[in-house]
Amino acid sequence: MRGAKTMWRSDFPKDTNPARFFLFSSKPHIVPAVISIVAVVIAGTLASSIPYVFKLIADAGAALATGGSFDALFFACAMYVLFLLLAKALWRVSGFAGMRWSNGARATARQTLSSYVTLHSRNYFSNRFAGSIANKISHATSGMHDIVDLTLWNFLELFVSIIVSFIIAFFVSPLIAFIFLGWVIVATALNVYFVRKRVPLSAYVQRVETKLTGMTVDLLSNITAMQEYARRTFEINRIEEVIEERRRAGIRNWSYGEYVLIINNVLQFLFGSIMLFIAISLMRTGVLSLGDIVLVITIIFRIEGHLQSLGSNINKVSNTWGEIQESLREIIEPHEMPDSTGATELMVSKAEIRFEGVSFSYGDIGVFGNLNLIIQSGERVGVVGRSGAGKSTLMRVLLHHHDVTNGKITIDGTDISKVTQESLRRAISVVPQEPLLFHRSISENIAYGKPDATQKEITEAARLAEAHEFIERLPGGYDSLVGERGVKLSGGERQRIAIARAILKNAPILFMDEATSALDSESEVAIQQALSELMKGKTVIAIAHRLSTLREMDRIIVLDQGSIVESGTHEELVKAKGVYSELWNHQAGGFLQDVLV
Ligand SMILES: Nc1ncnc2c1ncn2[C@@H]1O[C@H](COP(=O)(O)OP(=O)(O)OP(=O)(O)O)[C@@H](O)[C@H]1O
Ligand SMILES: [Mg+2]
């Protein structure tokens, strides 16, 4: 199996320049890319030569009146059919090859970005919306498709048409050819000028659109609050204001496009008239034939169509370009927490954990300052403390989601910052504070830490976690899907699935963050049994607000503002009359089993 880091090729440019990313994504698809480009160039040349064939037809037709041969007309018509046939066939070749290039580049881009983004740190994801990252990946990848589409079948075709038309026109009349060239240059320059002026308008439309999507997502995620607080009218009005803003911005942006079209039409009228006028004058002096007039008219007709859409195509490509750049800027940030160079695989034998003078802060928010803690091999340590004391953070730094600012954390004497994060995390089972589940079957969710687990093992783990019964009651049993983030399950059911997952993973270190907080007392008592089994022979850190759940622990530590203020067994701490005993007194009587102490 390929390791996560080899999922993208080593030549991944990791820079935000859309051109370089496009070249990178196209590289594996070079064969269809070259075939489609060659096909477009030849087909474009043939199609642009058709005005010349029309000239031949018209001249041969005119010659008939003066006794010319019918063969010449027949020959010219046959040439037209042949050119048409060949050009059409080559357009389809370009279609078949181009779609391989376009879909291939899109796939390479998505594969690379999806793989790259999964190596970002927890911090990266805490600062961004998952939906927005997914959107950025989609924009960058569909951008690859749009660029192939626009360059191949618009810009390249236009470029070929201009060159070929210019050459043909040049042989008829250099003067007409240069006026034609003047038209192309003026039209291109004006289109580019107006596109640039339009950029802020388009960007504004994009911004309002993003705002609208963001508001809709925010509203839908909080739909229960809206319903329960009866604020529907308020929400609808709030969103309607932005919808109106989007409507007006859309009209302004589009109107601009219409003005550019008018300018293009005026140019076409002006230059087309001049070219025709000169052609007719030259015909009067006998320099040009009827066929030449037909040729000039057909060129004007053909090129006008292309130039007409030049403005909107440049606009499209500049929007796409901006979107790709914006997306890459967000995704291709350097990984905040790469494995250190020469990182080794963590080997765990005793599973002894040491925090040695550890300091840590989230930006400016200090959490730990000089934290020292030794957890012996096989020791079970309970962690209590007020909300925000840093309990979950203790787990995050141990899992190396964040680098500590000072000091070090070791497992069996090895500094965890010197080992690969994968090997570290393989050694630790986590039951998180708010377990989220994949929208996959229950079986897959339970087996997440042991992908090769048999159904029997999965069921056994679920049984131990007191989850088997409720899973069996679900319509699909172990194959049931649990909804996005597991929303179709109750909080307690999600916790039991998370416990089953940890049981099955069976790692030497177990970290439980409020693992049973959402369970009723009865289930909790039942599950304590399973947890005792699970904890056997493992080094355990268990965080709990409900102190009764920690009574089995070998030691309990009390965290306050990132320092350990008390440490000892439950009995010792109750006697010590400190923070713990105060917390305990608050809770005593609140739970049946607490009273039984
Ligand atoms: N990603 C983050 N960025 C910035 N600050 C954070 C982040 N996560 C947590 N904090 C802050 O760090 C402090 C410790 O948070 P932590 O989650 O460790 O608390 P806790 O002891 O687990 O609390 P609780 O009992 O409520 O779960 C809190 O003040 C919290 O606001
Ligand atoms: Mg917490």
XYZ file of C-alpha atoms and ligand atoms in Angstrom:
629
model
C 0.000 0.000 0.000
C 1.209 3.499 -0.716
C 1.945 5.647 2.317
C -0.024 8.862 2.758
C 2.887 11.031 1.745
C 3.546 9.327 -1.543
C -0.030 9.961 -2.674
C 1.139 13.040 -4.521
C 4.095 13.063 -6.842
C 7.349 14.614 -5.721
C 7.111 17.215 -8.512
C 3.963 18.735 -6.967
C 4.874 22.446 -7.270
C 3.167 23.452 -4.003
C 2.878 27.009 -5.215
C -0.199 29.061 -5.829
C 0.480 29.885 -9.475
C -2.470 28.398 -11.398
C -0.322 27.938 -14.525
C 2.173 25.740 -12.726
C -0.548 23.754 -11.044
C -2.278 23.326 -14.408
C 0.933 22.073 -16.056
C 1.499 19.704 -13.146
C -2.050 18.336 -13.366
C -1.794 17.946 -17.152
C 1.574 16.204 -17.155
C 0.318 12.629 -16.699
C -2.149 13.264 -19.543
C 0.352 14.581 -22.054
C -0.646 12.139 -24.839
C -4.337 13.108 -25.067
C -3.293 16.747 -24.522
C -0.964 16.724 -27.546
C -3.459 14.806 -29.718
C -6.249 17.239 -28.913
C -4.067 20.306 -29.536
C -2.861 18.963 -32.901
C -6.441 18.022 -33.852
C -7.730 21.511 -32.998
C -4.906 23.171 -34.955
C -5.573 21.078 -38.100
C -9.368 21.251 -37.798
C -9.165 25.001 -37.179
C -6.924 25.424 -40.227
C -9.328 23.451 -42.420
C -12.378 25.297 -41.121
C -10.669 28.671 -41.622
C -9.737 27.678 -45.173
C -13.376 27.190 -46.109
C -13.794 30.910 -47.078
C -11.106 30.224 -49.692
C -13.079 27.231 -50.992
C -16.163 29.462 -51.197
C -14.085 31.839 -53.292
C -13.207 28.965 -55.644
C -16.870 27.969 -55.878
C -17.985 31.543 -56.601
C -15.254 32.081 -59.196
C -16.008 28.748 -60.886
C -19.738 29.604 -60.857
C -19.072 33.034 -62.380
C -16.780 31.478 -65.001
C -19.602 29.201 -66.176
C -21.325 32.247 -67.701
C -18.230 32.968 -69.744
C -17.825 29.373 -70.913
C -15.771 28.036 -68.000
C -15.809 24.285 -67.347
C -18.234 22.654 -64.992
C -15.375 20.478 -63.672
C -13.850 23.423 -61.830
C -17.134 24.021 -59.977
C -17.464 20.312 -59.243
C -13.897 20.174 -57.994
C -14.402 23.195 -55.707
C -17.631 21.758 -54.289
C -15.940 18.392 -53.677
C -13.166 20.232 -51.896
C -15.728 21.954 -49.669
C -17.330 18.627 -48.713
C -13.937 17.072 -48.043
C -12.744 19.989 -45.895
C -15.976 19.966 -43.983
C -15.821 16.223 -43.407
C -12.191 16.256 -42.329
C -12.671 19.247 -40.049
C -15.719 17.667 -38.393
C -13.869 14.375 -37.915
C -10.904 16.166 -36.362
C -13.156 18.189 -34.054
C -14.447 14.892 -32.720
C -10.896 13.569 -32.343
C -10.192 16.707 -30.344
C -13.351 16.010 -28.350
C -12.394 12.467 -27.444
C -8.763 13.339 -26.658
C -9.604 16.668 -24.995
C -12.083 15.091 -22.604
C -9.400 12.618 -21.519
C -7.012 15.493 -20.885
C -9.612 17.578 -19.099
C -11.013 14.806 -16.898
C -7.518 13.446 -16.263
C -6.177 16.845 -15.167
C -9.206 17.294 -12.953
C -8.637 13.870 -11.351
C -4.915 14.472 -10.807
C -5.649 17.867 -9.257
C -8.294 16.519 -6.917
C -6.250 13.500 -5.918
C -3.263 15.709 -5.136
C -5.185 18.349 -3.202
C -7.343 15.862 -1.264
C -4.248 13.962 -0.273
C -2.314 17.124 0.606
C -5.095 18.645 2.693
C -5.404 15.574 4.947
C -1.891 16.219 6.254
C -2.785 19.644 7.604
C -2.746 20.063 11.357
C -5.704 20.092 13.683
C -5.104 23.807 14.044
C -5.600 24.350 10.304
C -8.995 22.665 10.488
C -10.032 24.465 13.701
C -9.617 27.772 11.889
C -11.633 26.884 8.801
C -15.037 25.573 7.846
C -14.934 22.042 6.440
C -17.462 23.084 3.767
C -15.281 25.959 2.668
C -12.193 23.744 2.280
C -14.244 21.238 0.285
C -15.434 24.122 -1.916
C -11.906 25.325 -2.511
C -10.816 21.858 -3.609
C -13.785 21.726 -5.979
C -13.003 25.148 -7.448
C -9.354 24.337 -8.051
C -10.184 21.016 -9.680
C -13.083 22.150 -11.835
C -10.819 25.064 -12.792
C -8.490 22.562 -14.509
C -11.428 21.406 -16.627
C -12.490 24.972 -17.489
C -8.977 25.939 -18.559
C -8.676 22.960 -20.921
C -12.100 23.744 -22.297
C -11.423 27.445 -22.875
C -7.882 27.191 -24.194
C -8.526 24.265 -26.510
C -11.862 25.123 -28.041
C -11.874 28.895 -27.724
C -8.516 30.621 -27.561
C -6.534 28.099 -29.599
C -9.252 27.883 -32.226
C -9.506 31.675 -32.406
C -5.740 32.012 -32.702
C -5.563 29.472 -35.551
C -8.510 31.134 -37.307
C -6.881 34.559 -37.132
C -3.546 33.351 -38.516
C -5.093 31.303 -41.340
C -7.615 34.012 -42.253
C -4.850 36.607 -42.300
C -2.692 34.485 -44.633
C -5.598 33.786 -46.996
C -6.691 37.417 -46.990
C -3.089 38.488 -47.595
C -2.970 36.510 -50.850
C -6.184 38.195 -51.986
C -5.242 41.700 -50.894
C -2.545 42.715 -48.379
C -4.501 45.905 -47.644
C -7.620 43.962 -46.641
C -5.465 41.531 -44.657
C -3.940 44.357 -42.620
C -7.294 45.991 -41.982
C -8.475 42.590 -40.787
C -5.450 42.386 -38.477
C -6.185 45.909 -37.220
C -9.722 44.834 -36.362
C -8.446 41.800 -34.402
C -5.888 43.900 -32.519
C -8.318 46.700 -31.641
C -11.020 44.208 -30.606
C -8.624 42.171 -28.454
C -7.173 45.269 -26.794
C -10.610 46.705 -26.029
C -11.901 43.366 -24.729
C -8.901 42.949 -22.435
C -9.307 46.556 -21.251
C -12.973 46.097 -20.423
C -12.422 42.712 -18.783
C -9.935 44.343 -16.445
C -12.441 47.036 -15.611
C -15.041 44.356 -15.035
C -12.918 42.346 -12.583
C -14.103 44.244 -9.469
C -17.731 43.801 -10.557
C -17.297 40.041 -11.061
C -15.351 39.750 -7.819
C -18.145 41.570 -6.009
C -20.693 39.136 -7.426
C -18.496 36.253 -6.225
C -18.196 37.764 -2.760
C -21.939 38.247 -2.383
C -22.492 34.725 -3.690
C -20.051 33.296 -1.124
C -21.700 35.330 1.604
C -25.080 33.978 0.556
C -23.843 30.378 0.591
C -22.188 30.924 3.973
C -25.405 32.378 5.404
C -27.459 29.496 4.030
C -25.068 26.908 5.461
C -24.978 28.690 8.823
C -28.771 28.858 8.897
C -29.191 25.201 7.923
C -26.667 24.081 10.556
C -28.606 26.019 13.177
C -32.048 25.177 11.830
C -33.117 23.597 15.131
C -32.320 26.817 17.007
C -34.305 28.778 14.408
C -37.278 26.456 14.844
C -37.118 26.317 18.610
C -36.696 30.058 19.046
C -39.367 30.818 16.397
C -37.077 33.150 14.409
C -37.996 32.007 10.919
C -39.320 35.364 9.706
C -36.210 37.107 10.984
C -33.942 34.606 9.209
C -35.859 34.815 5.921
C -35.721 38.629 5.971
C -32.033 38.570 6.800
C -31.234 36.328 3.850
C -33.571 38.218 1.524
C -31.510 41.382 1.886
C -28.457 39.576 0.589
C -30.451 37.893 -2.182
C -31.474 41.396 -3.324
C -27.838 42.533 -3.148
C -26.865 39.532 -5.300
C -29.614 40.361 -7.829
C -28.448 43.942 -8.239
C -24.780 42.957 -8.434
C -25.658 40.331 -11.051
C -27.466 42.877 -13.213
C -24.608 45.397 -12.991
C -22.082 42.737 -13.947
C -24.156 41.399 -16.813
C -24.989 44.893 -18.160
C -21.312 45.507 -18.472
C -21.030 42.365 -20.610
C -23.831 43.684 -22.837
C -22.010 47.015 -23.326
C -18.866 45.126 -24.344
C -20.942 43.177 -26.871
C -22.253 46.460 -28.303
C -18.676 47.721 -28.687
C -17.710 44.459 -30.410
C -20.665 44.855 -32.777
C -19.725 48.449 -33.599
C -16.154 47.346 -34.345
C -17.436 44.549 -36.543
C -19.683 46.967 -38.394
C -16.890 49.514 -38.882
C -14.069 47.190 -39.889
C -16.382 44.852 -41.822
C -17.737 47.792 -43.838
C -14.248 49.112 -44.583
C -13.048 45.667 -45.697
C -16.079 45.204 -47.922
C -15.852 48.701 -49.344
C -12.195 48.194 -50.258
C -12.966 44.756 -51.716
C -15.732 46.163 -53.930
C -13.511 49.080 -55.018
C -10.764 46.613 -55.905
C -13.278 44.507 -57.813
C -14.341 47.579 -59.806
C -10.715 48.104 -60.854
C -10.567 44.439 -61.793
C -8.053 43.454 -59.117
C -10.495 41.236 -57.230
C -12.973 38.656 -58.467
C -16.497 37.880 -57.247
C -14.974 34.941 -55.398
C -12.688 37.323 -53.500
C -15.713 39.305 -52.316
C -17.324 36.075 -51.105
C -14.063 35.220 -49.345
C -13.920 38.565 -47.534
C -17.575 38.337 -46.474
C -17.096 34.792 -45.142
C -13.992 35.759 -43.188
C -15.840 38.684 -41.602
C -18.737 36.408 -40.770
C -16.538 33.671 -39.249
C -14.239 35.880 -37.199
C -17.048 38.056 -35.928
C -18.560 35.076 -34.095
C -15.249 34.334 -32.377
C -14.464 37.923 -31.460
C -17.959 38.392 -30.098
C -17.343 35.784 -27.387
C -13.721 36.830 -26.815
C -14.686 39.258 -24.067
C -16.832 36.819 -22.128
C -14.235 34.070 -22.558
C -11.435 36.276 -21.245
C -13.734 37.173 -18.391
C -14.431 33.498 -17.696
C -10.776 32.565 -17.761
C -9.784 35.458 -15.518
C -12.491 34.495 -12.999
C -11.429 30.866 -13.093
C -7.798 31.887 -12.741
C -8.583 34.010 -9.697
C -10.629 31.227 -8.147
C -7.901 28.631 -8.637
C -5.316 30.989 -7.177
C -7.479 31.786 -4.188
C -8.173 28.082 -3.596
C -4.542 27.028 -3.932
C -3.482 29.798 -1.550
C -5.740 28.304 1.092
C -4.959 24.639 0.483
C -1.260 24.686 -0.369
C -0.231 26.307 2.867
C 2.818 24.518 4.203
C 1.882 21.727 6.584
C 2.071 23.144 10.061
C 3.004 19.880 11.738
C 5.070 17.722 9.388
C 6.930 14.775 10.887
C 10.406 15.893 11.928
C 13.147 14.919 9.515
C 14.410 11.449 10.285
C 11.326 10.701 12.381
C 11.331 7.088 13.510
C 8.508 4.683 14.230
C 7.460 4.743 17.875
C 7.974 1.387 19.587
C 5.874 1.019 22.705
C 6.726 -1.642 25.280
C 5.879 -0.348 28.735
C 3.790 2.653 27.686
C 5.198 4.999 30.301
C 4.302 8.626 29.633
C 6.249 11.634 30.882
C 5.473 15.317 30.551
C 8.748 17.080 31.334
C 8.506 20.821 31.925
C 5.853 21.178 29.239
C 4.577 24.622 28.286
C 1.912 25.162 25.687
C -0.302 27.959 24.451
C -2.858 28.422 21.700
C -1.390 31.554 20.143
C -1.518 34.063 22.982
C -3.759 31.938 25.173
C -1.424 30.115 27.583
C -2.629 26.692 28.717
C 0.321 24.913 30.364
C 3.395 26.425 31.941
C 6.047 23.950 33.108
C 3.818 20.908 33.471
C 5.485 17.837 34.963
C 3.705 14.520 35.082
C 4.862 10.928 35.060
C 2.359 8.210 34.279
C 3.801 4.812 35.040
C 3.427 1.854 32.775
C -0.060 0.410 33.285
C -1.108 3.227 35.598
C -4.621 4.619 35.379
C -4.763 8.325 35.926
C -7.949 10.321 36.275
C -7.863 13.991 35.337
C -10.323 16.457 36.773
C -10.522 20.206 36.691
C -12.782 23.063 35.827
C -13.998 23.611 32.303
C -11.226 25.230 30.291
C -8.512 23.980 32.675
C -6.676 22.298 29.799
C -7.736 18.680 30.164
C -8.562 18.050 26.507
C -5.485 20.034 25.542
C -3.395 17.548 27.548
C -4.670 14.864 25.215
C -4.079 16.954 22.091
C -0.442 17.638 22.903
C 0.126 13.988 23.782
C -1.293 13.052 20.394
C 1.069 15.650 18.875
C -1.711 17.686 17.322
C 0.268 20.693 18.517
C 3.950 21.235 19.221
C 4.706 22.144 22.813
C 6.519 25.460 23.263
C 8.883 24.188 25.935
C 9.821 20.889 27.484
C 9.004 17.507 26.008
C 6.635 14.605 26.198
C 8.075 11.102 26.079
C 6.628 7.639 25.732
C 8.982 4.947 26.999
C 11.729 7.555 26.924
C 11.211 8.536 23.271
C 10.375 12.163 22.570
C 7.031 12.070 20.738
C 8.050 14.974 18.510
C 10.793 12.752 17.043
C 8.519 9.933 15.920
C 6.069 9.728 13.046
C 2.616 10.963 13.981
C 1.075 7.836 12.468
C 3.097 5.493 14.690
C 2.376 7.665 17.755
C -1.340 7.665 17.105
C -1.395 3.945 16.405
C -0.230 3.476 19.989
C -3.074 5.507 21.499
C -6.796 4.786 21.549
C -8.898 7.860 22.046
C -12.483 8.176 23.138
C -13.058 11.875 22.466
C -15.223 14.327 24.339
C -17.631 14.763 21.436
C -17.348 11.723 19.225
C -18.286 12.345 15.598
C -18.949 9.467 13.272
C -18.462 8.951 9.570
C -21.591 8.700 7.472
C -20.779 5.044 6.934
C -22.138 1.837 8.392
C -21.941 1.241 12.142
C -19.604 -1.696 11.465
C -17.181 0.487 9.521
C -17.272 3.112 12.255
C -16.473 0.587 14.965
C -13.724 -1.079 12.937
C -12.072 2.248 12.088
C -9.014 1.519 14.241
C -8.785 -2.082 13.029
C -9.866 -2.205 9.391
C -9.360 -5.968 9.106
C -11.621 -6.776 12.066
C -14.091 -9.606 11.538
C -17.821 -9.056 12.069
C -17.528 -11.280 15.144
C -14.875 -9.027 16.663
C -16.959 -5.960 15.850
C -20.035 -7.423 17.510
C -17.972 -8.445 20.526
C -16.577 -4.928 20.925
C -20.079 -3.491 20.587
C -21.341 -5.890 23.228
C -18.601 -4.847 25.648
C -19.428 -1.194 24.982
C -23.103 -1.831 25.716
C -23.891 -0.850 22.146
C -24.958 -4.193 20.690
C -28.568 -3.946 21.818
C -29.352 -0.562 20.361
C -27.486 -1.392 17.142
C -29.578 -4.552 16.726
C -32.709 -2.460 17.155
C -31.776 -0.159 14.241
C -33.569 -1.096 10.992
C -30.296 -1.866 9.247
C -28.461 -3.292 12.267
C -24.713 -3.098 11.895
C -25.111 -1.904 8.304
C -27.114 1.194 9.273
C -25.764 4.533 8.161
C -25.520 7.053 10.951
C -26.114 10.385 9.153
C -23.670 13.238 8.736
C -21.363 13.362 11.808
C -23.525 10.634 13.348
C -26.576 12.887 13.872
C -28.981 9.972 13.651
C -27.671 8.585 16.940
C -28.129 9.979 20.424
C -25.100 11.422 22.220
C -24.861 8.362 24.463
C -25.129 5.981 21.498
C -22.327 7.830 19.704
C -20.188 7.543 22.815
C -20.755 3.805 23.004
C -19.757 3.409 19.361
C -16.596 5.410 20.134
C -15.860 3.145 23.091
C -16.382 0.045 20.945
C -13.984 1.554 18.421
C -11.343 2.028 21.130
C -11.924 -1.483 22.483
C -11.313 -2.948 19.041
C -8.233 -0.829 18.393
C -6.712 -2.193 21.594
C -3.743 0.195 21.711
C -1.349 0.184 24.710
C -2.349 3.708 25.746
C -5.956 4.673 26.304
C -7.199 8.232 26.492
C -10.790 8.853 27.480
C -12.149 12.389 27.465
C -15.499 12.403 29.205
C -16.085 9.002 27.653
C -19.323 8.300 29.481
C -20.605 11.820 30.115
C -23.662 11.382 27.915
C -24.726 8.058 29.395
C -27.424 7.506 31.967
C -26.253 6.118 35.293
C -27.491 2.629 34.511
C -25.621 2.319 31.225
C -22.630 3.889 32.835
C -22.490 1.319 35.612
C -22.818 -1.415 32.999
C -20.138 0.101 30.840
C -17.722 0.657 33.717
C -17.329 -3.090 33.767
C -16.291 -3.097 30.129
C -14.017 -0.142 30.656
C -12.269 -1.924 33.539
C -11.639 -4.813 31.162
C -10.471 -2.419 28.478
C -8.106 -0.645 30.859
C -6.371 -3.838 31.980
C -2.667 -3.770 31.147
C -2.931 -0.341 29.546
C -1.701 3.053 30.534
C -4.837 5.113 30.920
C -5.657 8.773 31.139
C -9.326 9.381 31.825
C -10.870 12.819 32.006
C -14.171 13.197 33.791
C -16.406 15.821 35.268
C -18.528 13.178 36.935
C -16.019 12.229 39.604
C -17.746 8.973 40.489
C -16.477 7.503 37.247
C -12.873 7.939 38.386
C -13.027 6.000 41.591
C -11.275 2.993 40.084
C -8.294 5.050 39.038
C -4.910 4.460 40.635
C -4.408 8.192 40.918
C -6.357 11.338 40.282
C -4.785 14.635 39.354
C -6.500 17.976 39.534
C -5.666 20.463 36.793
C -6.220 24.112 37.408
C -5.169 26.805 34.958
C -2.794 24.374 33.300
C -1.000 23.206 36.461
C -1.428 20.112 38.579
C -2.706 21.406 41.893
C -3.538 18.091 43.564
C -2.616 14.475 43.029
C -3.527 11.279 44.872
C -6.149 8.562 45.161
C -9.821 9.420 45.496
C -9.738 8.797 49.271
C -6.570 10.827 49.769
C -7.949 13.758 47.826
C -11.294 13.712 49.618
C -9.422 13.837 52.906
C -7.118 16.606 51.724
C -10.046 19.018 51.683
C -8.745 20.802 48.624
C -10.237 21.531 45.179
C -11.111 17.881 44.593
C -12.929 17.452 47.853
C -14.854 20.638 47.145
C -15.875 19.346 43.707
C -16.764 16.005 45.230
C -18.960 17.598 47.863
C -20.770 19.551 45.165
C -21.476 16.369 43.292
C -22.184 13.966 46.168
C -25.832 13.091 46.270
C -26.245 14.128 42.680
C -25.676 10.585 41.532
C -26.878 7.424 43.102
C -23.521 5.695 43.068
C -21.820 8.733 44.567
C -23.969 8.443 47.685
C -22.951 4.824 48.038
C -19.264 5.699 48.581
N -8.105 25.484 19.126
C -8.042 26.355 20.134
N -7.597 27.602 19.907
C -7.514 28.500 20.911
N -7.843 28.234 22.168
C -8.297 27.016 22.467
C -8.421 26.006 21.469
N -8.889 24.890 22.052
C -9.044 25.187 23.364
N -8.701 26.457 23.612
C -8.685 27.122 24.951
O -7.770 26.450 25.776
C -8.282 26.306 27.075
C -8.264 24.837 27.493
O -9.195 24.145 26.688
P -9.504 22.609 26.886
O -10.375 22.183 25.760
O -8.246 21.870 27.087
O -10.328 22.640 28.244
P -10.941 21.440 29.055
O -10.251 21.408 30.363
O -10.941 20.201 28.263
O -12.420 21.975 29.275
P -13.818 21.139 29.286
O -13.919 20.520 30.633
O -14.834 22.214 29.098
O -13.772 20.164 28.185
C -9.656 26.920 27.062
O -9.551 28.219 27.636
C -10.038 27.011 25.612
O -10.822 28.152 25.356
Mg -12.392 19.144 27.246
